[in-house]
């Protein structure tokens, strides 16, 4: 019964064909201006921000036209300029009097990117995306002038991914701004942006970014296919897109990276990956990715390679600590006490003398308490959230030890585990580790170290089976690519990374010249084997 329910929830759109939405019938525009205005005004009947400027009967010309737009979605300065151009047009003669009205109007408009629309659906979409539409009597086509504007958040430093050294600019909620930020990093005509509109009601603009020649054509085609197959009411954030197009919906581990840093997106594009930018959110998606990409930060490439290697090793160690430290402590104190040094064992036994709960229940109690405090700190007002979470953790931990509910060693283990979890650079991977920690604790509390091993083997097999847009999740270890080891946990100097990562990149695999060494150190470098010489 449970498996049947899971199958029904995760069945593909083809299997649930009766529930697939059909596209709406495309209605053509009327030719008469009064009929056009009547149709559009009925659609925005209860919209106080909808504005219509009817120029019929004004000026020296007999031509009739009207302007419609949403106040607040248009730029006020550009709107004034457009109005002045239209007023000048209807009050003066033009050398193009013998031409159709739409040709005359296009001639005087201050914008060069003018769209010609021929259906009601396209007109509504243009109005709701910040365009001004110009309706003309006797002509079926409608002109859309892009002058979107209004209140927007300026480019600021990212709040979720801060760096000590590196660019301080982050994405905003405006898609055009985000595209511009990526363009400033990669000034090449090979940088392509493929536009999509997803969501029946939201009509959210989604941009697929890739570098032609570096990204695999198969990956670009697959992402395009998956984006085109999305048929839903709304897309409000990039997380919607991620759930629709990810490879393995039942895994707790993320198969896409979300970031609000333009330099991260630019670096990923140069490695052969693709990025998905969604209008209305500062978080972009990057795919395909591997497990080790979640332990790499942009700052790794802005500082010396030896420091970066050390920090990556710290992150991997923190991952293991966050995942296995509580379960290992439970297993050792409950089943394998002979593995603990005698002095430490006596100290732990003395601390647990008055504790009424077994180690498993004690750890679960502390972990759940800490998760509640962390979630409360996030949801509280920003002014008091950090203070309450820190004070709450200190007070509750100290009170629990003094009351004899938990031992001091358990408080240290849980606290260090939580701190190690914060070391993981990407929140989605850190959340997956938080979820997997509890099954390992249950296995350790029932089977000891054998239970941890019994959980680690299926977990490793699960990671090996995962893919991200066709790329193996544990690449370059499974399958093994020797050349990719140079930018994994170990990061070799920039001059030694001649090629891009295997299995992600398309035809252009070369990153830089074959003998790109630091100036003045050729005598030393020549005596060292090239990391790529084995390829």
PDB file of N, CA and C in Angstrom, residues 307-366:
ATOM      1  N   UNK A 307      46.686  26.794   1.260  1.00  0.00           N
ATOM      2  CA  UNK A 307      45.647  27.145   2.225  1.00  0.00           C
ATOM      3  C   UNK A 307      44.309  26.562   1.803  1.00  0.00           C
ATOM      4  N   UNK A 308      44.018  26.607   0.518  1.00  0.00           N
ATOM      5  CA  UNK A 308      42.757  26.061   0.019  1.00  0.00           C
ATOM      6  C   UNK A 308      42.673  24.559   0.252  1.00  0.00           C
ATOM      7  N   UNK A 309      43.778  23.863   0.038  1.00  0.00           N
ATOM      8  CA  UNK A 309      43.797  22.424   0.272  1.00  0.00           C
ATOM      9  C   UNK A 309      43.546  22.112   1.737  1.00  0.00           C
ATOM     10  N   UNK A 310      44.173  22.868   2.628  1.00  0.00           N
ATOM     11  CA  UNK A 310      43.972  22.665   4.061  1.00  0.00           C
ATOM     12  C   UNK A 310      42.511  22.890   4.454  1.00  0.00           C
ATOM     13  N   UNK A 311      41.896  23.958   3.929  1.00  0.00           N
ATOM     14  CA  UNK A 311      40.508  24.262   4.280  1.00  0.00           C
ATOM     15  C   UNK A 311      39.551  23.212   3.730  1.00  0.00           C
ATOM     16  N   UNK A 312      39.831  22.704   2.544  1.00  0.00           N
ATOM     17  CA  UNK A 312      38.973  21.646   2.007  1.00  0.00           C
ATOM     18  C   UNK A 312      39.061  20.379   2.847  1.00  0.00           C
ATOM     19  N   UNK A 313      40.255  20.077   3.325  1.00  0.00           N
ATOM     20  CA  UNK A 313      40.400  18.913   4.202  1.00  0.00           C
ATOM     21  C   UNK A 313      39.627  19.118   5.501  1.00  0.00           C
ATOM     22  N   UNK A 314      39.640  20.333   6.026  1.00  0.00           N
ATOM     23  CA  UNK A 314      38.867  20.640   7.232  1.00  0.00           C
ATOM     24  C   UNK A 314      37.383  20.431   6.976  1.00  0.00           C
ATOM     25  N   UNK A 315      36.909  20.841   5.807  1.00  0.00           N
ATOM     26  CA  UNK A 315      35.476  20.697   5.501  1.00  0.00           C
ATOM     27  C   UNK A 315      35.086  19.229   5.387  1.00  0.00           C
ATOM     28  N   UNK A 316      35.923  18.425   4.742  1.00  0.00           N
ATOM     29  CA  UNK A 316      35.615  17.005   4.638  1.00  0.00           C
ATOM     30  C   UNK A 316      35.626  16.341   6.000  1.00  0.00           C
ATOM     31  N   UNK A 317      36.578  16.713   6.842  1.00  0.00           N
ATOM     32  CA  UNK A 317      36.614  16.166   8.195  1.00  0.00           C
ATOM     33  C   UNK A 317      35.382  16.602   8.987  1.00  0.00           C
ATOM     34  N   UNK A 318      34.951  17.855   8.805  1.00  0.00           N
ATOM     35  CA  UNK A 318      33.750  18.335   9.489  1.00  0.00           C
ATOM     36  C   UNK A 318      32.515  17.595   9.009  1.00  0.00           C
ATOM     37  N   UNK A 319      32.485  17.225   7.731  1.00  0.00           N
ATOM     38  CA  UNK A 319      31.366  16.433   7.217  1.00  0.00           C
ATOM     39  C   UNK A 319      31.269  15.094   7.932  1.00  0.00           C
ATOM     40  N   UNK A 320      32.400  14.417   8.066  1.00  0.00           N
ATOM     41  CA  UNK A 320      32.407  13.117   8.749  1.00  0.00           C
ATOM     42  C   UNK A 320      32.056  13.268  10.225  1.00  0.00           C
ATOM     43  N   UNK A 321      32.568  14.311  10.861  1.00  0.00           N
ATOM     44  CA  UNK A 321      32.246  14.539  12.271  1.00  0.00           C
ATOM     45  C   UNK A 321      30.760  14.811  12.450  1.00  0.00           C
ATOM     46  N   UNK A 322      30.216  15.668  11.606  1.00  0.00           N
ATOM     47  CA  UNK A 322      28.802  16.005  11.720  1.00  0.00           C
ATOM     48  C   UNK A 322      27.913  14.797  11.479  1.00  0.00           C
ATOM     49  N   UNK A 323      28.352  13.886  10.625  1.00  0.00           N
ATOM     50  CA  UNK A 323      27.545  12.714  10.308  1.00  0.00           C
ATOM     51  C   UNK A 323      27.697  11.592  11.331  1.00  0.00           C
ATOM     52  N   UNK A 324      28.927  11.354  11.822  1.00  0.00           N
ATOM     53  CA  UNK A 324      29.211  10.126  12.570  1.00  0.00           C
ATOM     54  C   UNK A 324      29.607  10.330  14.027  1.00  0.00           C
ATOM     55  N   UNK A 325      29.932  11.539  14.479  1.00  0.00           N
ATOM     56  CA  UNK A 325      30.418  11.709  15.837  1.00  0.00           C
ATOM     57  C   UNK A 325      29.391  11.284  16.892  1.00  0.00           C
ATOM     58  N   UNK A 326      28.129  11.732  16.844  1.00  0.00           N
ATOM     59  CA  UNK A 326      27.179  11.285  17.885  1.00  0.00           C
ATOM     60  C   UNK A 326      26.962   9.776  17.865  1.00  0.00           C
ATOM     61  N   UNK A 327      26.828   9.193  16.674  1.00  0.00           N
ATOM     62  CA  UNK A 327      26.607   7.748  16.605  1.00  0.00           C
ATOM     63  C   UNK A 327      27.826   6.977  17.100  1.00  0.00           C
ATOM     64  N   UNK A 328      29.030   7.450  16.795  1.00  0.00           N
ATOM     65  CA  UNK A 328      30.239   6.777  17.283  1.00  0.00           C
ATOM     66  C   UNK A 328      30.325   6.861  18.807  1.00  0.00           C
ATOM     67  N   UNK A 329      30.007   8.011  19.365  1.00  0.00           N
ATOM     68  CA  UNK A 329      30.028   8.155  20.823  1.00  0.00           C
ATOM     69  C   UNK A 329      29.013   7.223  21.480  1.00  0.00           C
ATOM     70  N   UNK A 330      27.824   7.114  20.873  1.00  0.00           N
ATOM     71  CA  UNK A 330      26.799   6.214  21.420  1.00  0.00           C
ATOM     72  C   UNK A 330      27.272   4.770  21.359  1.00  0.00           C
ATOM     73  N   UNK A 331      27.861   4.371  20.227  1.00  0.00           N
ATOM     74  CA  UNK A 331      28.309   2.985  20.074  1.00  0.00           C
ATOM     75  C   UNK A 331      29.418   2.640  21.062  1.00  0.00           C
ATOM     76  N   UNK A 332      30.367   3.548  21.246  1.00  0.00           N
ATOM     77  CA  UNK A 332      31.496   3.259  22.137  1.00  0.00           C
ATOM     78  C   UNK A 332      31.062   3.205  23.587  1.00  0.00           C
ATOM     79  N   UNK A 333      30.208   4.119  24.009  1.00  0.00           N
ATOM     80  CA  UNK A 333      29.795   4.148  25.425  1.00  0.00           C
ATOM     81  C   UNK A 333      28.765   3.081  25.757  1.00  0.00           C
ATOM     82  N   UNK A 334      28.093   2.521  24.745  1.00  0.00           N
ATOM     83  CA  UNK A 334      27.045   1.530  25.009  1.00  0.00           C
ATOM     84  C   UNK A 334      27.521   0.104  24.778  1.00  0.00           C
ATOM     85  N   UNK A 335      28.266  -0.140  23.690  1.00  0.00           N
ATOM     86  CA  UNK A 335      28.620  -1.508  23.312  1.00  0.00           C
ATOM     87  C   UNK A 335      30.134  -1.750  23.340  1.00  0.00           C
ATOM     88  N   UNK A 336      30.919  -0.890  22.759  1.00  0.00           N
ATOM     89  CA  UNK A 336      32.353  -1.126  22.623  1.00  0.00           C
ATOM     90  C   UNK A 336      33.144  -0.287  23.631  1.00  0.00           C
ATOM     91  N   UNK A 337      32.870  -0.467  24.923  1.00  0.00           N
ATOM     92  CA  UNK A 337      33.578   0.327  25.928  1.00  0.00           C
ATOM     93  C   UNK A 337      35.051  -0.043  26.041  1.00  0.00           C
ATOM     94  N   UNK A 338      35.417  -1.255  25.591  1.00  0.00           N
ATOM     95  CA  UNK A 338      36.819  -1.665  25.680  1.00  0.00           C
ATOM     96  C   UNK A 338      37.701  -0.860  24.734  1.00  0.00           C
ATOM     97  N   UNK A 339      37.113  -0.149  23.767  1.00  0.00           N
ATOM     98  CA  UNK A 339      37.893   0.660  22.843  1.00  0.00           C
ATOM     99  C   UNK A 339      38.207   2.042  23.410  1.00  0.00           C
ATOM    100  N   UNK A 340      37.624   2.404  24.537  1.00  0.00           N
ATOM    101  CA  UNK A 340      37.862   3.704  25.156  1.00  0.00           C
ATOM    102  C   UNK A 340      39.002   3.559  26.161  1.00  0.00           C
ATOM    103  N   UNK A 341      39.953   4.481  26.180  1.00  0.00           N
ATOM    104  CA  UNK A 341      41.026   4.420  27.192  1.00  0.00           C
ATOM    105  C   UNK A 341      40.444   4.385  28.603  1.00  0.00           C
ATOM    106  N   UNK A 342      41.133   3.675  29.495  1.00  0.00           N
ATOM    107  CA  UNK A 342      40.586   3.438  30.833  1.00  0.00           C
ATOM    108  C   UNK A 342      40.324   4.733  31.585  1.00  0.00           C
ATOM    109  N   UNK A 343      41.263   5.678  31.526  1.00  0.00           N
ATOM    110  CA  UNK A 343      41.083   6.940  32.245  1.00  0.00           C
ATOM    111  C   UNK A 343      39.850   7.690  31.744  1.00  0.00           C
ATOM    112  N   UNK A 344      39.700   7.757  30.419  1.00  0.00           N
ATOM    113  CA  UNK A 344      38.538   8.435  29.845  1.00  0.00           C
ATOM    114  C   UNK A 344      37.256   7.683  30.165  1.00  0.00           C
ATOM    115  N   UNK A 345      37.324   6.352  30.164  1.00  0.00           N
ATOM    116  CA  UNK A 345      36.135   5.561  30.473  1.00  0.00           C
ATOM    117  C   UNK A 345      35.666   5.804  31.897  1.00  0.00           C
ATOM    118  N   UNK A 346      36.602   5.909  32.834  1.00  0.00           N
ATOM    119  CA  UNK A 346      36.232   6.193  34.230  1.00  0.00           C
ATOM    120  C   UNK A 346      35.583   7.566  34.340  1.00  0.00           C
ATOM    121  N   UNK A 347      36.138   8.542  33.626  1.00  0.00           N
ATOM    122  CA  UNK A 347      35.560   9.893  33.662  1.00  0.00           C
ATOM    123  C   UNK A 347      34.140   9.897  33.101  1.00  0.00           C
ATOM    124  N   UNK A 348      33.939   9.216  31.968  1.00  0.00           N
ATOM    125  CA  UNK A 348      32.606   9.162  31.371  1.00  0.00           C
ATOM    126  C   UNK A 348      31.626   8.425  32.273  1.00  0.00           C
ATOM    127  N   UNK A 349      32.086   7.356  32.902  1.00  0.00           N
ATOM    128  CA  UNK A 349      31.203   6.602  33.796  1.00  0.00           C
ATOM    129  C   UNK A 349      30.792   7.453  34.996  1.00  0.00           C
ATOM    130  N   UNK A 350      31.722   8.257  35.497  1.00  0.00           N
ATOM    131  CA  UNK A 350      31.392   9.119  36.627  1.00  0.00           C
ATOM    132  C   UNK A 350      30.380  10.188  36.229  1.00  0.00           C
ATOM    133  N   UNK A 351      30.490  10.716  35.017  1.00  0.00           N
ATOM    134  CA  UNK A 351      29.535  11.723  34.555  1.00  0.00           C
ATOM    135  C   UNK A 351      28.141  11.135  34.350  1.00  0.00           C
ATOM    136  N   UNK A 352      28.071   9.888  33.905  1.00  0.00           N
ATOM    137  CA  UNK A 352      26.792   9.269  33.601  1.00  0.00           C
ATOM    138  C   UNK A 352      26.187   8.556  34.800  1.00  0.00           C
ATOM    139  N   UNK A 353      26.803   8.682  35.959  1.00  0.00           N
ATOM    140  CA  UNK A 353      26.324   7.940  37.126  1.00  0.00           C
ATOM    141  C   UNK A 353      24.894   8.323  37.501  1.00  0.00           C
ATOM    142  N   UNK A 354      24.566   9.609  37.413  1.00  0.00           N
ATOM    143  CA  UNK A 354      23.221  10.028  37.797  1.00  0.00           C
ATOM    144  C   UNK A 354      22.287  10.287  36.653  1.00  0.00           C
ATOM    145  N   UNK A 355      22.700   9.975  35.404  1.00  0.00           N
ATOM    146  CA  UNK A 355      21.858  10.221  34.233  1.00  0.00           C
ATOM    147  C   UNK A 355      20.860   9.082  34.080  1.00  0.00           C
ATOM    148  N   UNK A 356      19.544   9.377  34.046  1.00  0.00           N
ATOM    149  CA  UNK A 356      18.543   8.294  34.015  1.00  0.00           C
ATOM    150  C   UNK A 356      18.304   7.699  32.633  1.00  0.00           C
ATOM    151  N   UNK A 357      18.830   8.306  31.576  1.00  0.00           N
ATOM    152  CA  UNK A 357      18.521   7.850  30.221  1.00  0.00           C
ATOM    153  C   UNK A 357      19.709   7.123  29.614  1.00  0.00           C
ATOM    154  N   UNK A 358      19.444   6.178  28.707  1.00  0.00           N
ATOM    155  CA  UNK A 358      20.555   5.568  27.961  1.00  0.00           C
ATOM    156  C   UNK A 358      21.180   6.586  27.013  1.00  0.00           C
ATOM    157  N   UNK A 359      22.366   6.245  26.505  1.00  0.00           N
ATOM    158  CA  UNK A 359      23.104   7.190  25.673  1.00  0.00           C
ATOM    159  C   UNK A 359      22.322   7.564  24.422  1.00  0.00           C
ATOM    160  N   UNK A 360      21.599   6.614  23.828  1.00  0.00           N
ATOM    161  CA  UNK A 360      20.843   6.905  22.617  1.00  0.00           C
ATOM    162  C   UNK A 360      19.753   7.937  22.888  1.00  0.00           C
ATOM    163  N   UNK A 361      18.956   7.731  23.914  1.00  0.00           N
ATOM    164  CA  UNK A 361      17.886   8.679  24.233  1.00  0.00           C
ATOM    165  C   UNK A 361      18.459  10.029  24.645  1.00  0.00           C
ATOM    166  N   UNK A 362      19.572   9.994  25.330  1.00  0.00           N
ATOM    167  CA  UNK A 362      20.243  11.228  25.749  1.00  0.00           C
ATOM    168  C   UNK A 362      20.687  12.039  24.522  1.00  0.00           C
ATOM    169  N   UNK A 363      21.288  11.368  23.533  1.00  0.00           N
ATOM    170  CA  UNK A 363      21.744  12.059  22.333  1.00  0.00           C
ATOM    171  C   UNK A 363      20.564  12.575  21.510  1.00  0.00           C
ATOM    172  N   UNK A 364      19.529  11.761  21.377  1.00  0.00           N
ATOM    173  CA  UNK A 364      18.352  12.203  20.632  1.00  0.00           C
ATOM    174  C   UNK A 364      17.710  13.420  21.283  1.00  0.00           C
ATOM    175  N   UNK A 365      17.641  13.430  22.603  1.00  0.00           N
ATOM    176  CA  UNK A 365      17.059  14.561  23.317  1.00  0.00           C
ATOM    177  C   UNK A 365      17.855  15.830  23.066  1.00  0.00           C
ATOM    178  N   UNK A 366      19.170  15.745  23.124  1.00  0.00           N
ATOM    179  CA  UNK A 366      20.003  16.921  22.903  1.00  0.00           C
ATOM    180  C   UNK A 366      19.961  17.380  21.448  1.00  0.00           C
TER     181      UNK A 366
END
